[in-house]
Short mmCIF file of C-alpha atoms in Angstrom, two decimals:
data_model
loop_
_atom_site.label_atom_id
_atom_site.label_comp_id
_atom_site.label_asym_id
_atom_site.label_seq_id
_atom_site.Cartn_x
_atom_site.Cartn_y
_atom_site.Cartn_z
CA UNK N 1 30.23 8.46 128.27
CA UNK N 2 28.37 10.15 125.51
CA UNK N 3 27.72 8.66 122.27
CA UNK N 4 29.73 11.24 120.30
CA UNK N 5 32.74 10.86 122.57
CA UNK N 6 32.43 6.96 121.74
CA UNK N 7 32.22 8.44 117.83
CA UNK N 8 34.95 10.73 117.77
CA UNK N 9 37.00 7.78 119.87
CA UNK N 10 36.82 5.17 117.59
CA UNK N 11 37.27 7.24 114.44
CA UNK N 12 40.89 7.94 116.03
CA UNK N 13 41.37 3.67 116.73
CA UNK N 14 43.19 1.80 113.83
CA UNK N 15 41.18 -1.04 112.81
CA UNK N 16 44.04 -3.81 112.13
CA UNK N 17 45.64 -4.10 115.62
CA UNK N 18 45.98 -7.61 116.66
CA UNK N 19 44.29 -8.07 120.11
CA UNK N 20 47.33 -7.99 121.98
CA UNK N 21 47.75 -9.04 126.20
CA UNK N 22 50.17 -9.15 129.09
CA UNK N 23 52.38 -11.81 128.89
CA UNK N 24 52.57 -11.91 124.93
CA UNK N 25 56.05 -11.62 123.06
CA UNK N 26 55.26 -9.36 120.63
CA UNK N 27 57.52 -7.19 117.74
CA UNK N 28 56.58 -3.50 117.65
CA UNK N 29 57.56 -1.52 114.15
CA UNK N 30 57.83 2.20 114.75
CA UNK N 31 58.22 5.16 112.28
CA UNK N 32 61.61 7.04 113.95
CA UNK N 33 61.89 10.53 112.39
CA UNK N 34 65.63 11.72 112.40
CA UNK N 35 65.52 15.18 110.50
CA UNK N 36 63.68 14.22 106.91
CA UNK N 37 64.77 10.42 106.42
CA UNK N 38 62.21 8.23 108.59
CA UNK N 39 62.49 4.56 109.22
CA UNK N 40 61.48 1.77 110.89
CA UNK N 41 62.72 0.62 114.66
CA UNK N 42 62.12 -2.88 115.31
CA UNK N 43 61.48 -3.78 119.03
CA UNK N 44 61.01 -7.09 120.63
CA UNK N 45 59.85 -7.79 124.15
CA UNK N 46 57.04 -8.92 126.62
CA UNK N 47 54.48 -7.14 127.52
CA UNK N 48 54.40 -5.84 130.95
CA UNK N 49 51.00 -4.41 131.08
CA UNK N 50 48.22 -3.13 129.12
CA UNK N 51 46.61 -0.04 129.80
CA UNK N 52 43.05 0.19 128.10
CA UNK N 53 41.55 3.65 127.51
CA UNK N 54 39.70 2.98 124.42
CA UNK N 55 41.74 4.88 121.62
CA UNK N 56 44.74 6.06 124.31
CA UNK N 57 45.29 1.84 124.92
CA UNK N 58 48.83 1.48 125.40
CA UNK N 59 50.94 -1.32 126.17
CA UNK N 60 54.15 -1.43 128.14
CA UNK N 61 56.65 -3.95 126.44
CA UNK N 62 60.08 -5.10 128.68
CA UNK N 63 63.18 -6.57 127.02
CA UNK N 64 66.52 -6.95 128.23
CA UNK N 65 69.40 -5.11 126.64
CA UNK N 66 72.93 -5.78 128.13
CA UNK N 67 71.38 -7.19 131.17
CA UNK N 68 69.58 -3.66 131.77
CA UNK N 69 66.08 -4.39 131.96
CA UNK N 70 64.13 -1.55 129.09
CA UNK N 71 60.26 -0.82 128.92
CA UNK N 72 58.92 1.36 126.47
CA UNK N 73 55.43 2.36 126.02
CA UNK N 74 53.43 2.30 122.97
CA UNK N 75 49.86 3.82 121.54
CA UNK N 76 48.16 1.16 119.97
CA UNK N 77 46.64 3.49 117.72
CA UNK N 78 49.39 5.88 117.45
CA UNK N 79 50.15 6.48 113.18
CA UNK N 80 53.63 6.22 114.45
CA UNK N 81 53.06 2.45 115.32
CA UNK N 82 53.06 0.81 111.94
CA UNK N 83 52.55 -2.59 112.92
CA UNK N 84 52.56 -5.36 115.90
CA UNK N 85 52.96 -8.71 115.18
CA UNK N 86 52.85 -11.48 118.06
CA UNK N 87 55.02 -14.09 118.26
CA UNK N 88 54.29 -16.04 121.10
CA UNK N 89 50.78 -15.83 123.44
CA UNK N 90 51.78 -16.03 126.83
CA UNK N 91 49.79 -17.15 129.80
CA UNK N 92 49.40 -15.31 132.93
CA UNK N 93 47.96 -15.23 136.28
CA UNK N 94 48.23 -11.33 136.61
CA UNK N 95 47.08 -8.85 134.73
CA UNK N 96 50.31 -6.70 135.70
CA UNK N 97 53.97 -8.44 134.90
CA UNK N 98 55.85 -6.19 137.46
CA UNK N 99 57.51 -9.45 138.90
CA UNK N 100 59.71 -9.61 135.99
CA UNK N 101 61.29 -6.71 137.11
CA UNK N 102 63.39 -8.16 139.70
CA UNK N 103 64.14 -11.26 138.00
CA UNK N 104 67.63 -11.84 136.85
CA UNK N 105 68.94 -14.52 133.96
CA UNK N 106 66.91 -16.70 131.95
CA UNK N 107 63.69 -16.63 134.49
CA UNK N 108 63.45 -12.88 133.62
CA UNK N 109 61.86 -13.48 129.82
CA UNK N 110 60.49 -16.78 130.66
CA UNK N 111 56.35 -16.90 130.39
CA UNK N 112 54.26 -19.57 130.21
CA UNK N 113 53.28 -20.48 126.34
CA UNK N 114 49.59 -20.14 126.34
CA UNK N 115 49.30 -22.97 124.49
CA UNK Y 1 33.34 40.25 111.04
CA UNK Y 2 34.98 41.74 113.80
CA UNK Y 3 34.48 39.59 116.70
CA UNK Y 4 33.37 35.99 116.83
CA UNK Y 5 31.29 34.40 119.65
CA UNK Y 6 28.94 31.28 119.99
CA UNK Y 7 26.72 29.18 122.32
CA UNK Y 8 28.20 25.49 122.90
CA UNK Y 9 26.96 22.74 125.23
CA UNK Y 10 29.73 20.74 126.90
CA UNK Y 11 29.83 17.25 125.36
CA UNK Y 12 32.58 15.86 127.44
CA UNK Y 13 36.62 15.15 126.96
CA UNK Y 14 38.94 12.67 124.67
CA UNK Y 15 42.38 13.16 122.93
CA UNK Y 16 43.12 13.78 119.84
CA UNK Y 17 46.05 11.57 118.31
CA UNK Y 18 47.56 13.45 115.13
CA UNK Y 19 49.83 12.47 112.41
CA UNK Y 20 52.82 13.37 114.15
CA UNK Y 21 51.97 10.35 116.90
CA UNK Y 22 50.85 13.40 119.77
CA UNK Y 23 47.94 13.30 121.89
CA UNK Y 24 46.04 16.45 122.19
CA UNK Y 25 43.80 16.25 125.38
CA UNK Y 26 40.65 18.20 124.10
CA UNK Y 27 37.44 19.04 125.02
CA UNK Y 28 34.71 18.52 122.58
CA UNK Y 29 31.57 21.52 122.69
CA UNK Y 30 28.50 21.00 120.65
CA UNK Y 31 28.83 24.80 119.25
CA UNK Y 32 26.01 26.07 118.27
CA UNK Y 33 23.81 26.79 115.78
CA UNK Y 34 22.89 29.63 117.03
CA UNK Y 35 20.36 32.33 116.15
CA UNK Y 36 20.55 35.91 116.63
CA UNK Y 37 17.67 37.19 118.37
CA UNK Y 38 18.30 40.99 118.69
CA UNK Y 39 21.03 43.42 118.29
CA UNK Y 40 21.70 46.52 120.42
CA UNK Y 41 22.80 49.46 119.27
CA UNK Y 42 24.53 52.22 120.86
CA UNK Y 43 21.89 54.92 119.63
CA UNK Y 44 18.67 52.79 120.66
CA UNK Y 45 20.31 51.19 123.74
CA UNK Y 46 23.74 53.01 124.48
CA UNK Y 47 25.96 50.03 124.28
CA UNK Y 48 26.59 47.30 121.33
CA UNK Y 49 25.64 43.74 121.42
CA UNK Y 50 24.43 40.80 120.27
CA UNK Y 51 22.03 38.55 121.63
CA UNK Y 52 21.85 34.52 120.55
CA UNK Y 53 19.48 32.06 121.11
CA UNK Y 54 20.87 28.43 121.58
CA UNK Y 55 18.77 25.29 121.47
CA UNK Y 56 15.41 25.60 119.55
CA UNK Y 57 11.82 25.01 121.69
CA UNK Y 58 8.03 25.04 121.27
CA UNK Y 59 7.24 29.24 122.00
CA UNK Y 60 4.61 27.80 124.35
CA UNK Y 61 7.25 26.49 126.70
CA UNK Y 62 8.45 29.65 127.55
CA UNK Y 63 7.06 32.31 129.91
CA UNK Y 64 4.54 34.82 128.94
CA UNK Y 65 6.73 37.79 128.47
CA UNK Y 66 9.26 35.72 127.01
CA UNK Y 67 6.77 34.67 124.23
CA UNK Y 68 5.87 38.11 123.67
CA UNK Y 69 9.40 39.06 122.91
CA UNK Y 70 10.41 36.01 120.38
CA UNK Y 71 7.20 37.23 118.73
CA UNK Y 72 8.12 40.53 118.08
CA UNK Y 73 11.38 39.27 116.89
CA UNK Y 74 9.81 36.57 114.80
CA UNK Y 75 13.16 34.50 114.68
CA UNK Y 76 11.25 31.77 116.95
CA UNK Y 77 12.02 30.62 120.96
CA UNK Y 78 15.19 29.56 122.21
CA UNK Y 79 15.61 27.98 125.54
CA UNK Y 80 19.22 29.84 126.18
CA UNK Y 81 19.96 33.25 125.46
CA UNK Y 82 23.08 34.77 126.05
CA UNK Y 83 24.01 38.63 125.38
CA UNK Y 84 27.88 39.14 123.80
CA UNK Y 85 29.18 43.01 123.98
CA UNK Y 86 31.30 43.92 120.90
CA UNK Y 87 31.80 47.08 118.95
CA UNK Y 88 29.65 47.91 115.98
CA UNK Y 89 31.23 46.83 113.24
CA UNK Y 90 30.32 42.91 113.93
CA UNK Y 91 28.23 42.51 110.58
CA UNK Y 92 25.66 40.24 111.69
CA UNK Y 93 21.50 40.84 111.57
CA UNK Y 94 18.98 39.80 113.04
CA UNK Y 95 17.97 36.26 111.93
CA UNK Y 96 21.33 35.32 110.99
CA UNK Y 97 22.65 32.00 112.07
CA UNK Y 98 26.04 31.51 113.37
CA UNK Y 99 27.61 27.83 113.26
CA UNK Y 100 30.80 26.23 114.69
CA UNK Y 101 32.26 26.61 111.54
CA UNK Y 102 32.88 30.96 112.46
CA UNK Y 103 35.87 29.51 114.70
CA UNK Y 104 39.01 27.96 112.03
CA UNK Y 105 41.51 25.53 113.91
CA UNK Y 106 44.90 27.27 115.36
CA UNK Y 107 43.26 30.49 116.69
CA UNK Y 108 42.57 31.26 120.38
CA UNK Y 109 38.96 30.85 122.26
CA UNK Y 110 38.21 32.06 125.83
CA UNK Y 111 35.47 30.06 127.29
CA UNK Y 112 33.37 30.94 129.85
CA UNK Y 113 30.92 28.40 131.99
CA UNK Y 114 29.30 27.73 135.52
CA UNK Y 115 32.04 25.48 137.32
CA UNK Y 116 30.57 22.28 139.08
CA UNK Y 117 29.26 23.51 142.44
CA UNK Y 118 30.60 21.66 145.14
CA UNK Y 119 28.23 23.33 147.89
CA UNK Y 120 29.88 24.20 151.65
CA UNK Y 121 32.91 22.93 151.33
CA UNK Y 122 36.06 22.92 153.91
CA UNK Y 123 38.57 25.10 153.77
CA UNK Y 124 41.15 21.89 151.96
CA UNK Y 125 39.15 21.42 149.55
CA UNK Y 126 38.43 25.03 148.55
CA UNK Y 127 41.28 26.58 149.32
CA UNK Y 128 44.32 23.96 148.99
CA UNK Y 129 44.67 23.74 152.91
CA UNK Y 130 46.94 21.08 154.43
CA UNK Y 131 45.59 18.28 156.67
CA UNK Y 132 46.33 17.67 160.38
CA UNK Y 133 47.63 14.17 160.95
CA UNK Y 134 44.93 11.24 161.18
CA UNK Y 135 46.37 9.15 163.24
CA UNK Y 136 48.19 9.48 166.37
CA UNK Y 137 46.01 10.80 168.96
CA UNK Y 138 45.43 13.87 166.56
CA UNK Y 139 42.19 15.35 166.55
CA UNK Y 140 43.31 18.40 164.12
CA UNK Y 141 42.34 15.70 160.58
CA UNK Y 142 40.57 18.52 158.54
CA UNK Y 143 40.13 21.76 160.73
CA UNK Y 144 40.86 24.85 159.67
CA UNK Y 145 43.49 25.77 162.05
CA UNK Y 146 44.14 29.18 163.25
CA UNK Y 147 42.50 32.13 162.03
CA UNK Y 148 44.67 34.79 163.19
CA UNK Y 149 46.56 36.25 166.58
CA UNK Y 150 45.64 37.13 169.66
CA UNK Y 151 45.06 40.92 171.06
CA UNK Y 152 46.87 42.54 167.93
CA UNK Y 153 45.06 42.77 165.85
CA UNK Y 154 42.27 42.03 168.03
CA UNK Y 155 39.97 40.72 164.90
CA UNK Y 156 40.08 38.39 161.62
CA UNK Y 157 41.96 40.47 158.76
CA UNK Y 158 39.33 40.44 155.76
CA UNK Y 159 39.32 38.23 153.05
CA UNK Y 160 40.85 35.45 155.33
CA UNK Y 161 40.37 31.87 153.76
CA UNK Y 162 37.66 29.71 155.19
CA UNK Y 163 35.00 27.26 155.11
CA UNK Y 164 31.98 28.35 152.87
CA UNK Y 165 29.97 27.51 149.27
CA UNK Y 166 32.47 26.70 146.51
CA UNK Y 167 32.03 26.34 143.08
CA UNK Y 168 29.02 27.54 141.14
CA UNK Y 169 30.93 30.43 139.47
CA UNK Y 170 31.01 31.75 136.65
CA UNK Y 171 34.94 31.03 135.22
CA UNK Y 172 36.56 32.09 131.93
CA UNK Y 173 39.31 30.40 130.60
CA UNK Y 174 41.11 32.33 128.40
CA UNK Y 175 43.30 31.28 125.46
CA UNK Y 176 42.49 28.14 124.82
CA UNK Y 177 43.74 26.69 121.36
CA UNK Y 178 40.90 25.37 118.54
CA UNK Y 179 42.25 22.10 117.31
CA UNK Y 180 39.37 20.87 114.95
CA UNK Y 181 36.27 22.01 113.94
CA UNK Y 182 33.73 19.40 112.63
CA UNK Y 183 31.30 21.59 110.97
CA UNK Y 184 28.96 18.68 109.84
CA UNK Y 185 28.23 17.48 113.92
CA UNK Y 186 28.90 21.20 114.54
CA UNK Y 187 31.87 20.13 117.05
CA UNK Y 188 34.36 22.30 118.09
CA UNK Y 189 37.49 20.56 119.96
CA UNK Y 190 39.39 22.96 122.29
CA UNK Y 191 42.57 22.08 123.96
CA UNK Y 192 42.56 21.48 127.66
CA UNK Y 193 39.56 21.32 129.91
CA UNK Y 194 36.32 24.11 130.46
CA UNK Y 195 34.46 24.92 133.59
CA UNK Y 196 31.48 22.94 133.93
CA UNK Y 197 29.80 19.40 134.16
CA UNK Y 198 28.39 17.89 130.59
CA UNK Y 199 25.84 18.99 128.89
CA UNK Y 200 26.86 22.59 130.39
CA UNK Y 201 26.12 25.84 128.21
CA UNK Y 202 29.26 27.67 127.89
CA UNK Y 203 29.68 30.80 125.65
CA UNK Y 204 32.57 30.59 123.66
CA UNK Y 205 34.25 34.20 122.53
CA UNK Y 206 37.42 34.46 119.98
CA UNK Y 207 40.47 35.45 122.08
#
């Protein structure tokens, strides 16, 4: 990759996002737009996976609402991500957490504390 | 000025991530600057253009008739030049240079470049063709199939797809959307992608 892409990449990346992996519980805060008022959407979960593509890193966070399992997908650098704040560190033997999909109950959310 | 046009070397691609949280996938050209080396005129040479050098070198390094010709025009040697047809009223002289800055975000580009060239290739890869099966006790994996029918019409119709050299063309891709220029790197960004491997020339017209 050229030097200017690397340039022109990391003038896009924020420089206060917490280093964030699979397995984490983490709280994502994100600007929500609904005609002029904005406001801020809290959302908890685990993350699923982390895709890393420099300034396009995103990570894939899984809660469960009602019992039906949710993901949603977040830019880490997007300006519409205000801030991410882990709660717990998980530890993980994979670097993708697509078992949790078919887990049901109280083994679904459960992730070993990294520490 | 009347029309706008430039000489850019491919840098590569990225996305852009504006205020409004979207990505933009763009590709960023190292636009010029570029000099221009003659002009044409309809009375001297019965058509209008302009001609621009790209990418500064030592006059030695070019060929002999070459040299001769940057001399007369005493605007030094370029390694690329690249002729643009517009009409007459495209107020630039000779000597002038253009810079990435003569393109503003939100207006339209065509770009024009040599496509990677991808040699003989089958008739899948150049011309979408379906596979046989692989497996099976097939032996039809990547064949062209058939090329026509039997006694009527007796011969291949013209312009039937085959095998043969693909790529290496000359492509223009037409309205593609200026989303930044950085006029102190002389960057342009253009939405989408442009024929071409880096550190391609491309010539880079206003739409």
């Amino acid at each position: 990759m050229s030097l200017t892409i690397q340039e022109i990449e990391k003038d896009q990346m924020k420089k206060n996002v917490p280093s964030v992996s699979e397995g984490d519980t983490v709280v994502v805060s994100k600007i929500i737009t609904e005609g002029k008022k904005s406001r801020i959407q809290k959302y908890e979960g685990v993350v699923l996976k982390k895709q890393n593509t420099r300034s396009r890193t995103q990570i894939t966070v899984r809660k469960v609402v009602d019992k039906i399992g949710v993901e949603k997908t977040f830019l880490l650098h997007s300006p519409l991500v205000e801030k991410i704040e882990v709660i717990k560190r998980g530890k993980t033997r994979r670097a993708r957490l697509y078992y949790l999909r078919k887990r049901t109950g109280k083994k679904a959310t459960r992730i070993k504390s990294a520490d | 000025m009347s029309k706008k046009f430039l000489l850019g070397k491919k840098i590569g691609m990225t996305s852009l991530i504006t205020e409004d949280g979207e990505v933009i996938p763009v590709t960023v050209i190292e636009a010029g600057p570029c000099k221009v080396v003659k002009i044409q005129t309809p009375e001297r040479d019965g058509y209008s253009s302009v001609l621009l050098g790209f990418v500064s070198i030592d006059e030695k390094k070019v060929s002999k008739p070459l040299q001769g010709f940057f001399k007369k025009q005493k605007v030094g040697a370029y390694r690329i030049l690249s002729e643009f047809r517009t009409d007459e009223q495209h107020g630039v002289e000779v000597g002038q240079d253009i810079s990435a800055t003569t393109f503003e975000p939100q207006t339209k580009v065509n770009v024009r470049g040599r496509t990677i060239g991808r040699g003989f290739a089958g008739t899948i890869k150049r011309w979408n063709f379906r596979r046989g099966p692989m497996t099976h006790g097939s032996k039809s994996h990547r064949i062209t199939g058939s090329i026509g029918a039997g006694t009527t019409p007796g011969r291949v119709l013209k312009g039937k797809k085959m095998a043969g050299r693909y790529g290496n063309d000359n492509v223009t891709i037409r309205n593609l959307a200026v989303v930044k220029v950085d006029a102190s790197k002389n960057l342009l960004f253009v939405k989408g992608a442009v024929p071409g491997k880096r550190n391609g020339i491309l010539e880079i017209e206003a739409a």
